[in-house]
CSV table of C-alpha atoms in Angstrom, one decimal:
chain,number,residue,atom,x,y,z
A,13,GLU,CA,103.8,149.8,92.9
A,14,LYS,CA,106.6,149.8,90.8
A,15,VAL,CA,103.6,149.3,88.3
A,16,CYS,CA,101.5,151.4,89.5
A,17,GLN,CA,105.0,154.4,89.4
A,18,LEU,CA,105.2,153.5,85.8
A,19,GLN,CA,101.7,153.8,84.5
A,20,LEU,CA,102.0,157.2,86.3
A,21,GLU,CA,104.9,158.1,84.3
A,22,ASN,CA,103.7,157.2,81.3
A,23,SER,CA,100.3,158.7,81.4
A,24,MET,CA,102.7,161.9,82.6
A,25,LEU,CA,104.4,161.5,78.7
A,26,LYS,CA,100.8,161.2,77.1
A,27,PRO,CA,99.7,165.0,77.0
A,28,ASN,CA,103.0,165.8,75.7
A,29,ILE,CA,102.5,163.6,72.9
A,30,GLU,CA,99.1,164.6,72.6
A,31,ALA,CA,99.8,168.5,72.8
A,32,ASN,CA,103.0,168.1,70.0
A,33,GLU,CA,100.5,166.7,67.8
A,34,LYS,CA,98.0,169.4,67.6
A,35,LYS,CA,100.7,172.1,67.3
A,36,ASP,CA,101.3,170.0,64.4
A,37,ILE,CA,97.9,170.1,63.2
A,38,LEU,CA,97.0,173.6,64.2
A,39,ASN,CA,99.9,175.1,62.2
A,40,ILE,CA,99.4,173.3,59.0
A,41,PRO,CA,98.4,176.5,57.1
A,42,SER,CA,96.0,176.3,54.1
A,43,GLU,CA,97.9,175.4,50.9
A,44,ASN,CA,97.7,178.8,49.3
A,45,VAL,CA,99.0,180.0,52.8
A,46,ALA,CA,102.0,177.5,52.8
A,47,LEU,CA,102.4,178.8,49.3
A,48,LYS,CA,103.0,182.4,49.8
A,49,GLN,CA,104.3,181.6,53.4
A,50,GLN,CA,106.9,179.2,52.1
A,51,GLN,CA,109.8,181.1,52.8
A,52,ASP,CA,108.9,183.2,56.2
A,53,ILE,CA,108.3,179.5,57.8
A,54,PRO,CA,111.4,178.4,59.4
A,55,LYS,CA,112.2,175.1,58.8
A,56,PRO,CA,112.9,172.9,62.0
A,57,ASN,CA,116.0,171.7,62.5
A,58,ASP,CA,117.3,167.9,63.9
A,59,GLU,CA,116.9,168.9,67.4
A,60,GLN,CA,113.4,170.2,67.1
A,61,LYS,CA,112.2,166.9,64.9
A,62,ALA,CA,113.3,164.7,67.7
A,63,ILE,CA,111.7,165.5,70.5
A,64,PRO,CA,108.3,164.5,69.4
A,65,ALA,CA,109.9,160.9,68.5
A,66,GLY,CA,111.6,161.1,71.8
A,67,LEU,CA,108.3,161.2,73.7
A,68,GLU,CA,107.1,158.7,71.8
A,69,ALA,CA,110.5,156.5,72.0
A,70,MET,CA,110.5,157.2,76.3
A,71,GLN,CA,106.4,156.4,76.1
A,72,GLN,CA,107.3,153.1,74.2
A,73,VAL,CA,110.2,151.9,76.6
A,74,LYS,CA,107.7,152.6,79.3
A,75,ASP,CA,105.0,150.6,78.1
A,76,ASN,CA,107.7,147.7,77.9
A,77,GLU,CA,108.9,148.4,81.6
A,78,ILE,CA,104.8,147.9,82.6
A,79,GLU,CA,104.5,144.7,80.6
A,80,LYS,CA,107.8,143.0,82.1
A,81,GLN,CA,107.0,144.3,85.6
A,82,GLN,CA,103.0,142.5,85.4
A,83,ILE,CA,104.6,139.2,83.7
A,84,ALA,CA,106.8,139.3,86.7
A,85,ASP,CA,104.1,139.9,89.3
A,86,ASP,CA,102.1,137.2,87.8
A,87,GLU,CA,104.6,134.3,87.9
A,88,LYS,CA,105.6,136.1,91.6
A,89,LYS,CA,102.3,135.6,92.7
A,90,GLN,CA,101.9,132.2,91.1
A,91,ASP,CA,105.4,131.3,93.3
A,92,ASN,CA,104.0,131.7,96.0
A,93,ASN,CA,102.0,129.0,97.5
A,94,ASN,CA,100.0,131.6,100.1
A,95,TYR,CA,99.0,134.0,97.1
A,96,THR,CA,95.3,133.4,97.0
A,97,TYR,CA,93.3,133.4,93.3
A,98,PRO,CA,89.6,135.0,93.2
A,99,ALA,CA,87.3,131.9,93.5
A,100,ILE,CA,85.9,130.3,90.4
A,101,ASN,CA,82.8,129.8,89.2
A,102,PHE,CA,82.0,125.7,89.9
A,103,ASP,CA,79.9,125.8,87.1
A,104,MET,CA,82.4,126.7,84.4
A,105,PHE,CA,84.9,123.7,85.4
A,106,TYR,CA,82.5,121.0,85.0
A,107,SER,CA,80.7,121.9,82.4
A,108,ALA,CA,83.2,121.6,80.3
A,109,SER,CA,86.2,120.5,81.9
A,110,LYS,CA,87.7,116.9,80.4
A,111,LEU,CA,90.7,114.9,80.4
A,112,LEU,CA,93.7,117.1,78.5
A,113,ASN,CA,96.6,115.4,78.9
A,114,THR,CA,98.8,112.4,80.9
A,115,PHE,CA,102.4,112.3,82.2
A,116,ILE,CA,104.2,109.3,82.1
A,117,GLY,CA,106.9,108.5,84.1
A,118,HIS,CA,106.8,106.8,87.2
A,119,ILE,CA,105.9,102.8,87.1
A,120,CYS,CA,104.0,102.7,90.4
A,121,TYR,CA,101.9,104.5,92.9
A,122,VAL,CA,102.4,108.6,92.5
A,123,ASN,CA,102.1,109.6,96.3
A,124,ASN,CA,102.2,113.9,95.9
A,125,ILE,CA,101.9,116.4,93.1
A,126,ASP,CA,103.5,120.0,93.5
A,127,TYR,CA,103.6,123.1,91.5
A,128,SER,CA,106.1,126.3,90.9
A,129,THR,CA,107.1,128.6,88.1
A,130,PHE,CA,110.3,130.2,87.4
A,131,ASP,CA,112.3,131.9,84.5
A,132,GLY,CA,109.1,131.9,82.6
A,133,GLY,CA,107.5,128.7,82.5
A,134,GLN,CA,105.4,126.1,84.5
A,135,PHE,CA,107.0,123.3,86.4
A,136,ILE,CA,105.6,120.1,88.5
A,137,CYS,CA,107.2,117.5,90.4
A,138,PHE,CA,106.3,114.2,91.9
A,139,GLY,CA,107.4,111.0,94.0
A,140,SER,CA,106.4,107.9,93.9
A,141,TYR,CA,107.0,104.4,94.9
A,142,ASP,CA,109.6,104.0,92.9
A,143,THR,CA,111.5,106.0,94.7
A,144,LYS,CA,112.4,108.4,92.1
A,145,VAL,CA,111.4,112.3,91.9
A,146,HIS,CA,110.4,113.1,88.9
A,147,VAL,CA,110.1,117.0,87.2
A,148,TRP,CA,108.1,118.4,84.5
A,149,GLU,CA,108.1,121.5,82.2
A,150,VAL,CA,104.0,121.9,82.2
A,151,GLY,CA,104.2,123.8,78.8
A,152,THR,CA,106.1,121.1,76.7
A,153,ASN,CA,105.1,118.3,78.5
A,154,GLU,CA,108.6,116.8,79.1
A,155,GLN,CA,110.5,115.7,81.7
A,156,VAL,CA,113.7,118.2,83.1
A,157,GLN,CA,115.2,116.7,85.7
A,158,LEU,CA,115.0,113.2,87.4
A,159,PHE,CA,116.5,112.4,91.0
A,160,GLU,CA,117.1,109.0,92.1
A,161,GLU,CA,119.3,108.7,95.0
A,162,HIS,CA,116.6,107.8,97.0
A,163,SER,CA,116.8,104.3,98.9
A,164,ASP,CA,112.9,103.3,99.6
A,165,ARG,CA,109.4,105.2,98.5
A,166,VAL,CA,109.6,108.7,98.0
A,167,SER,CA,106.4,109.9,100.1
A,168,CYS,CA,106.2,113.8,100.0
A,169,VAL,CA,108.2,116.5,97.5
A,170,LYS,CA,108.0,120.2,97.5
A,171,PHE,CA,109.1,123.0,95.8
A,172,SER,CA,111.8,125.1,98.3
A,173,PRO,CA,110.5,129.0,98.6
A,174,TYR,CA,113.1,129.5,101.4
A,175,HIS,CA,115.7,128.9,98.3
A,176,TYR,CA,113.5,130.7,95.7
A,177,TYR,CA,112.7,133.7,97.8
A,178,ASN,CA,116.8,134.2,99.2
A,179,TYR,CA,118.9,132.5,97.0
A,180,HIS,CA,116.4,132.8,93.7
A,181,ARG,CA,117.6,129.2,93.2
A,182,HIS,CA,115.3,126.3,91.8
A,183,ILE,CA,115.5,123.4,94.7
A,184,ILE,CA,112.8,120.7,95.7
A,185,CYS,CA,112.9,119.0,99.1
A,186,SER,CA,111.7,115.0,98.5
A,187,SER,CA,111.5,112.6,101.9
A,188,SER,CA,111.1,108.9,101.6
A,189,TYR,CA,111.1,105.6,103.7
A,190,ASP,CA,114.6,105.4,103.7
A,191,LYS,CA,114.0,107.7,106.8
A,192,THR,CA,115.6,110.9,105.0
A,193,PHE,CA,114.3,113.6,103.3
A,194,ARG,CA,116.6,115.5,101.0
A,195,PHE,CA,117.0,118.8,99.1
A,196,TRP,CA,117.8,118.8,95.0
A,197,ASP,CA,119.1,121.6,92.6
A,198,ILE,CA,117.2,121.6,89.5
A,199,LYS,CA,119.5,123.2,87.7
A,200,ASP,CA,122.7,121.6,88.7
A,201,ASN,CA,121.1,118.3,88.9
A,202,ARG,CA,123.1,117.1,92.2
A,203,GLN,CA,121.9,117.0,95.8
A,204,LEU,CA,122.6,119.9,98.3
A,205,LYS,CA,121.5,118.6,102.0
A,206,ILE,CA,119.9,115.1,103.4
A,207,PHE,CA,118.4,115.0,106.6
A,208,ARG,CA,118.3,112.3,109.1
A,209,GLU,CA,116.1,113.3,111.8
A,210,HIS,CA,113.5,110.7,111.9
A,211,LYS,CA,114.1,106.8,113.3
A,212,ARG,CA,111.4,105.6,110.9
A,213,TRP,CA,110.2,106.6,107.4
A,214,ILE,CA,108.9,110.0,106.5
A,215,SER,CA,105.4,110.0,105.5
A,216,GLY,CA,105.1,113.7,104.6
A,217,ILE,CA,107.0,118.0,104.4
A,218,GLU,CA,105.7,120.9,104.7
A,219,PHE,CA,107.4,124.4,104.3
A,220,SER,CA,106.4,127.5,106.9
A,221,SER,CA,104.3,130.1,105.2
A,222,PHE,CA,105.9,132.8,107.5
A,223,ASN,CA,109.5,133.5,107.3
A,224,GLY,CA,110.1,133.1,103.6
A,225,GLY,CA,109.4,129.0,104.5
A,226,ARG,CA,112.5,129.3,106.1
A,227,TYR,CA,111.0,126.2,108.3
A,228,LEU,CA,110.6,122.7,107.8
A,229,CYS,CA,108.3,120.1,109.5
A,230,SER,CA,108.3,116.6,108.5
A,231,GLY,CA,106.0,113.9,110.3
A,232,SER,CA,106.7,109.6,110.6
A,233,GLY,CA,106.6,106.6,111.3
A,234,ASP,CA,108.3,107.1,115.0
A,235,LYS,CA,105.0,108.9,115.5
A,236,THR,CA,106.8,112.7,115.9
A,237,ILE,CA,106.5,115.6,113.8
A,238,ARG,CA,110.0,117.5,113.5
A,239,LEU,CA,110.4,121.0,112.7
A,240,CYS,CA,113.8,122.4,111.5
A,241,ASP,CA,115.4,125.6,110.6
A,242,VAL,CA,116.2,125.0,106.5
A,243,GLY,CA,118.7,128.3,106.8
A,244,THR,CA,120.9,126.5,109.2
A,245,SER,CA,119.9,123.3,109.1
A,246,LYS,CA,119.6,122.5,112.7
A,247,LEU,CA,116.5,120.9,114.7
A,248,LEU,CA,114.6,123.3,116.6
A,249,HIS,CA,111.5,120.9,118.2
A,250,ILE,CA,109.6,117.3,117.8
A,251,PHE,CA,106.1,117.3,118.4
A,252,ASN,CA,105.0,114.1,120.2
A,253,GLY,CA,101.9,113.4,120.9
A,254,HIS,CA,100.2,110.6,118.7
A,255,GLU,CA,100.0,107.1,119.5
A,256,SER,CA,100.6,105.3,116.2
A,257,ASP,CA,102.3,106.4,112.4
A,258,ILE,CA,102.0,110.6,111.4
A,259,CYS,CA,100.2,110.2,107.5
A,260,CYS,CA,100.1,113.3,107.2
A,261,LEU,CA,100.6,117.0,108.0
A,262,ASP,CA,99.8,120.9,107.1
A,263,ILE,CA,101.1,124.1,108.2
A,264,SER,CA,98.0,127.0,108.7
A,265,PRO,CA,98.4,130.0,106.3
A,266,LEU,CA,100.2,132.9,106.1
A,267,GLN,CA,98.3,135.9,108.3
A,268,SER,CA,99.1,138.9,106.8
A,269,ASN,CA,100.1,139.2,103.1
A,270,SER,CA,103.6,139.8,104.7
A,271,ASN,CA,106.1,136.6,104.3
A,272,ASN,CA,108.4,138.4,107.3
A,273,ASN,CA,106.5,137.9,110.3
A,274,HIS,CA,109.4,137.8,113.0
A,275,ILE,CA,107.0,138.0,116.4
A,276,GLY,CA,108.6,135.1,118.6
A,277,VAL,CA,111.3,132.8,118.4
A,278,ILE,CA,110.9,131.2,115.3
A,279,GLY,CA,108.6,133.7,114.0
A,280,GLY,CA,105.6,131.7,113.7
A,281,ASN,CA,103.7,133.3,116.6
A,282,GLY,CA,99.7,132.1,116.3
A,283,TYR,CA,100.9,129.8,113.6
A,284,THR,CA,99.9,125.6,113.7
A,285,ILE,CA,100.6,122.6,112.5
A,286,CYS,CA,98.1,119.6,111.8
A,287,SER,CA,98.9,116.4,111.3
A,288,GLY,CA,96.9,113.0,110.9
A,289,SER,CA,97.3,109.6,112.2
A,290,ASN,CA,96.8,106.0,112.3
A,291,ASP,CA,95.9,106.3,115.8
A,292,LYS,CA,92.5,108.0,113.7
A,293,THR,CA,93.0,111.3,115.3
A,294,ILE,CA,93.7,114.8,114.4
A,295,ARG,CA,96.1,117.0,116.6
A,296,VAL,CA,97.0,120.5,116.5
A,297,TRP,CA,100.1,122.0,117.6
A,298,ASP,CA,101.6,125.5,118.7
A,299,ILE,CA,104.9,126.3,116.8
A,300,GLU,CA,106.5,128.2,119.1
A,301,THR,CA,105.9,125.8,122.2
A,302,ALA,CA,105.6,122.5,120.7
A,303,LYS,CA,102.8,122.0,122.7
A,304,GLN,CA,99.6,120.1,121.7
A,305,LEU,CA,96.4,122.5,121.4
A,306,THR,CA,93.6,120.2,119.9
A,307,LEU,CA,92.7,116.6,119.3
A,308,PHE,CA,90.0,115.7,117.0
A,309,LYS,CA,88.2,112.3,117.4
A,310,GLY,CA,85.7,111.4,114.8
A,311,HIS,CA,87.4,109.0,112.3
A,312,LYS,CA,87.0,105.2,112.6
A,313,LYS,CA,90.6,104.1,110.6
A,314,PHE,CA,93.4,105.8,109.8
A,315,VAL,CA,94.0,109.7,108.6
A,316,ASN,CA,95.2,110.2,105.3
A,317,SER,CA,95.4,113.9,104.7
A,318,VAL,CA,94.7,116.7,106.3
A,319,LYS,CA,94.9,120.3,105.0
A,320,TYR,CA,94.1,123.8,106.1
A,321,GLY,CA,91.5,126.4,104.4
A,322,SER,CA,92.6,129.8,103.5
A,323,ASN,CA,90.8,133.4,104.4
A,324,GLU,CA,87.4,132.1,106.1
A,325,SER,CA,88.3,128.8,106.1
A,326,ALA,CA,91.6,129.3,107.6
A,327,ASN,CA,90.9,127.9,110.7
A,328,ILE,CA,89.1,124.3,109.5
A,329,ILE,CA,91.0,121.5,108.9
A,330,LEU,CA,89.8,119.1,106.3
A,331,SER,CA,90.2,115.8,106.1
A,332,GLY,CA,90.1,112.3,104.5
A,333,SER,CA,90.2,109.3,105.6
A,334,THR,CA,90.5,105.1,105.2
A,335,ASP,CA,87.6,105.1,106.6
A,336,LYS,CA,86.0,106.5,103.5
A,337,SER,CA,84.8,109.6,104.9
A,338,VAL,CA,85.8,113.4,104.1
A,339,ARG,CA,85.2,116.0,107.0
A,340,LEU,CA,85.7,119.2,108.2
A,341,TRP,CA,87.0,120.2,111.9
A,342,ASP,CA,86.3,123.9,113.1
A,343,ILE,CA,89.5,124.8,115.4
A,344,ARG,CA,88.1,127.7,117.5
A,345,SER,CA,84.6,125.3,118.3
A,346,ASN,CA,87.2,122.2,118.7
A,347,ALA,CA,84.5,120.3,116.9
A,348,GLN,CA,83.9,118.5,114.0
A,349,ILE,CA,81.3,120.5,111.6
A,350,GLN,CA,80.6,118.3,108.6
A,351,THR,CA,81.3,114.5,107.0
A,352,PHE,CA,80.5,113.9,103.6
A,353,ASN,CA,79.6,110.2,102.5
A,354,GLY,CA,80.0,108.5,98.8
A,355,HIS,CA,83.6,107.2,98.0
A,356,THR,CA,83.1,103.0,98.6
A,357,LYS,CA,86.9,103.0,99.4
A,358,ASN,CA,89.8,104.8,101.2
A,359,VAL,CA,89.9,108.4,100.6
A,360,THR,CA,93.7,109.3,99.9
A,361,CYS,CA,93.3,112.7,99.7
A,362,ALA,CA,91.7,115.9,100.3
A,363,GLU,CA,91.8,119.8,98.9
A,364,TYR,CA,90.2,122.9,98.7
A,365,SER,CA,89.3,123.9,95.5
A,366,PRO,CA,89.5,127.8,94.3
A,367,PHE,CA,85.9,126.6,93.1
A,368,VAL,CA,82.9,129.0,94.3
A,369,VAL,CA,79.0,127.5,93.9
A,370,ASN,CA,75.7,129.6,94.3
A,371,ASN,CA,77.3,132.5,95.9
A,372,LYS,CA,76.2,135.7,94.2
A,373,GLU,CA,79.2,137.7,95.2
A,374,ALA,CA,82.0,138.0,93.0
A,375,SER,CA,84.6,138.1,95.6
A,376,ALA,CA,83.2,135.1,97.4
A,377,SER,CA,85.7,132.3,98.7
A,378,SER,CA,85.4,129.0,98.0
A,379,ASN,CA,83.4,127.3,99.0
A,380,VAL,CA,83.7,123.7,97.1
A,381,ILE,CA,86.7,121.1,98.2
A,382,CYS,CA,87.6,117.9,96.6
A,383,SER,CA,88.3,114.1,97.6
A,384,GLY,CA,90.5,111.3,95.5
A,385,SER,CA,90.4,108.2,96.4
A,386,HIS,CA,91.3,104.2,95.2
A,387,ASP,CA,87.5,104.0,93.9
A,388,ARG,CA,88.9,105.8,91.2
A,389,THR,CA,86.8,109.0,91.2
A,390,ILE,CA,87.4,112.9,92.4
A,391,ARG,CA,84.4,114.3,94.1
A,392,PHE,CA,83.7,117.7,94.7
A,393,TRP,CA,81.6,118.5,97.7
A,394,ASP,CA,80.0,122.3,98.9
A,395,ILE,CA,80.8,122.9,102.4
A,396,ARG,CA,77.7,123.8,103.4
A,397,SER,CA,76.4,120.9,102.6
A,398,ASN,CA,76.9,117.2,103.7
A,399,LYS,CA,74.2,116.1,100.8
A,400,ASN,CA,75.2,114.4,97.3
A,401,ALA,CA,78.6,115.6,96.2
A,402,LEU,CA,78.0,118.1,93.6
A,403,HIS,CA,80.1,116.5,90.8
A,404,MET,CA,82.5,113.5,89.7
A,405,ILE,CA,85.4,112.8,87.6
A,406,LYS,CA,85.6,108.7,87.5
A,407,GLU,CA,89.0,107.3,86.0
A,408,GLU,CA,88.8,106.9,82.4
A,409,LYS,CA,91.3,104.2,82.4
A,410,ILE,CA,90.9,101.3,84.8
A,411,GLU,CA,94.4,100.3,85.0
A,412,ASP,CA,94.7,103.7,86.7
A,413,ASN,CA,93.6,101.5,89.9
A,414,GLY,CA,92.7,104.6,92.0
A,415,ILE,CA,93.4,108.3,92.5
A,416,THR,CA,96.2,108.9,94.6
A,417,CYS,CA,96.7,112.7,95.3
A,418,LEU,CA,95.3,115.8,94.3
A,419,LYS,CA,97.0,119.4,92.7
A,420,PHE,CA,95.3,122.4,91.1
A,421,VAL,CA,97.2,124.1,89.0
A,422,PRO,CA,96.6,127.9,87.6
A,423,VAL,CA,96.8,127.9,83.9
A,424,LYS,CA,98.3,130.7,81.7
A,425,LYS,CA,96.0,132.6,79.8
A,426,LYS,CA,96.8,131.6,76.3
A,427,GLU,CA,96.3,128.4,77.4
A,428,LYS,CA,93.1,128.4,78.9
A,429,ASN,CA,90.4,125.9,77.7
A,430,CYS,CA,87.1,126.1,79.3
A,431,GLY,CA,87.3,129.9,80.5
A,432,CYS,CA,88.7,128.7,83.8
A,433,ASN,CA,92.2,129.8,85.4
A,434,PHE,CA,92.7,126.3,86.6
A,435,ASN,CA,93.5,122.7,86.0
A,436,LEU,CA,93.4,119.8,88.3
A,437,TYR,CA,96.4,117.2,88.1
A,438,TYR,CA,95.5,114.2,89.5
A,439,GLY,CA,98.4,111.0,90.4
A,440,SER,CA,97.1,107.4,90.5
A,441,ALA,CA,98.4,104.3,91.8
A,442,ASN,CA,100.0,102.7,88.3
A,443,GLY,CA,102.1,106.0,88.2
A,444,TYR,CA,100.7,108.2,85.6
A,445,ILE,CA,99.5,111.7,86.1
A,446,ARG,CA,96.2,113.1,84.6
A,447,ILE,CA,95.4,116.5,83.6
A,448,TRP,CA,91.7,117.7,83.8
A,449,GLY,CA,90.7,121.1,83.0
């Protein structure tokens, strides 16, 4: 809205400048007439000379304001995990993509990668079995922070939307096998808070898509999911029902363009949590009541990854399992709707991609998913067909020892490589993070 207002003011200035220029041209007499009437033409004083220059200066100021506001809006969109980017033709990615770079920081299994932008830069954070949490700047390929206080393996890391939206602070949260999740201040290089709610290792964490990320859910080897208020540090709910360790979880996407949904006690009326477990099931929970809504059975081994889609896929859960399969589940019909087979080892991670394939509609939503496996491949699938994978990325380095996590990261316009707006970051079992784009 601010950009539109600035552009309107700018457009109102332009006619004044053009009118003055036209007036100056019309007032230029012929050379002879000018010589004859030279003494009769009053010279403009300093104030009159300053009018066109002043208008041009005002226009330049408006142009600068518009540019700054557009940059701020772009950064806000990238910071907001709920922002949905336009779908991109998959052909543009796979036809020209290649290995671009490698981050070397961890010495063993990378569990999770997250992404954010602030202060004009792009950053990723990742955690590993080496108990460390790293923060790297994407543009410079340099580590900017390292947190080492966890006493056991780090299972998950996330940038905190709550602290950014409310205090403009750059905070990350990490969970660990040491039974804690902790908040870290990136700029001050210190630990802010530590939560000790679980009785066993914590497998994953996720911030709420609503209320500016005020709520954080965590899954654990104690078979429970816990929901905490980040603002007050209070435990709100405990979700019970799984019969074995919880391996993964996700929170349903934002239902509107507003981050301030204050319906219900928590503010999450209509929102759900999905979780995958070593009990081979996927369960869906109501955030307000902590009641189990749906139970999905189908996987034959541990469920390692669960993800909600966005837009038309908001009611579809994507899962990956130790049984080597990738599956889709419809919450509305309480049924499995698709199975993708092809991996030859455990599927460790699965993600909705920003890509679209074989769709003539320019505004079509993504219909491509991808999965990573210990078989050292990343495979892309068309959600409308369970036939062979659309494309496969195979690790070039044998020592990588398998794909462990995936993250699509928006690319700044000046850094685009193949006309695609995203690069794919993936972690490996040996600690490397590689960038494909």
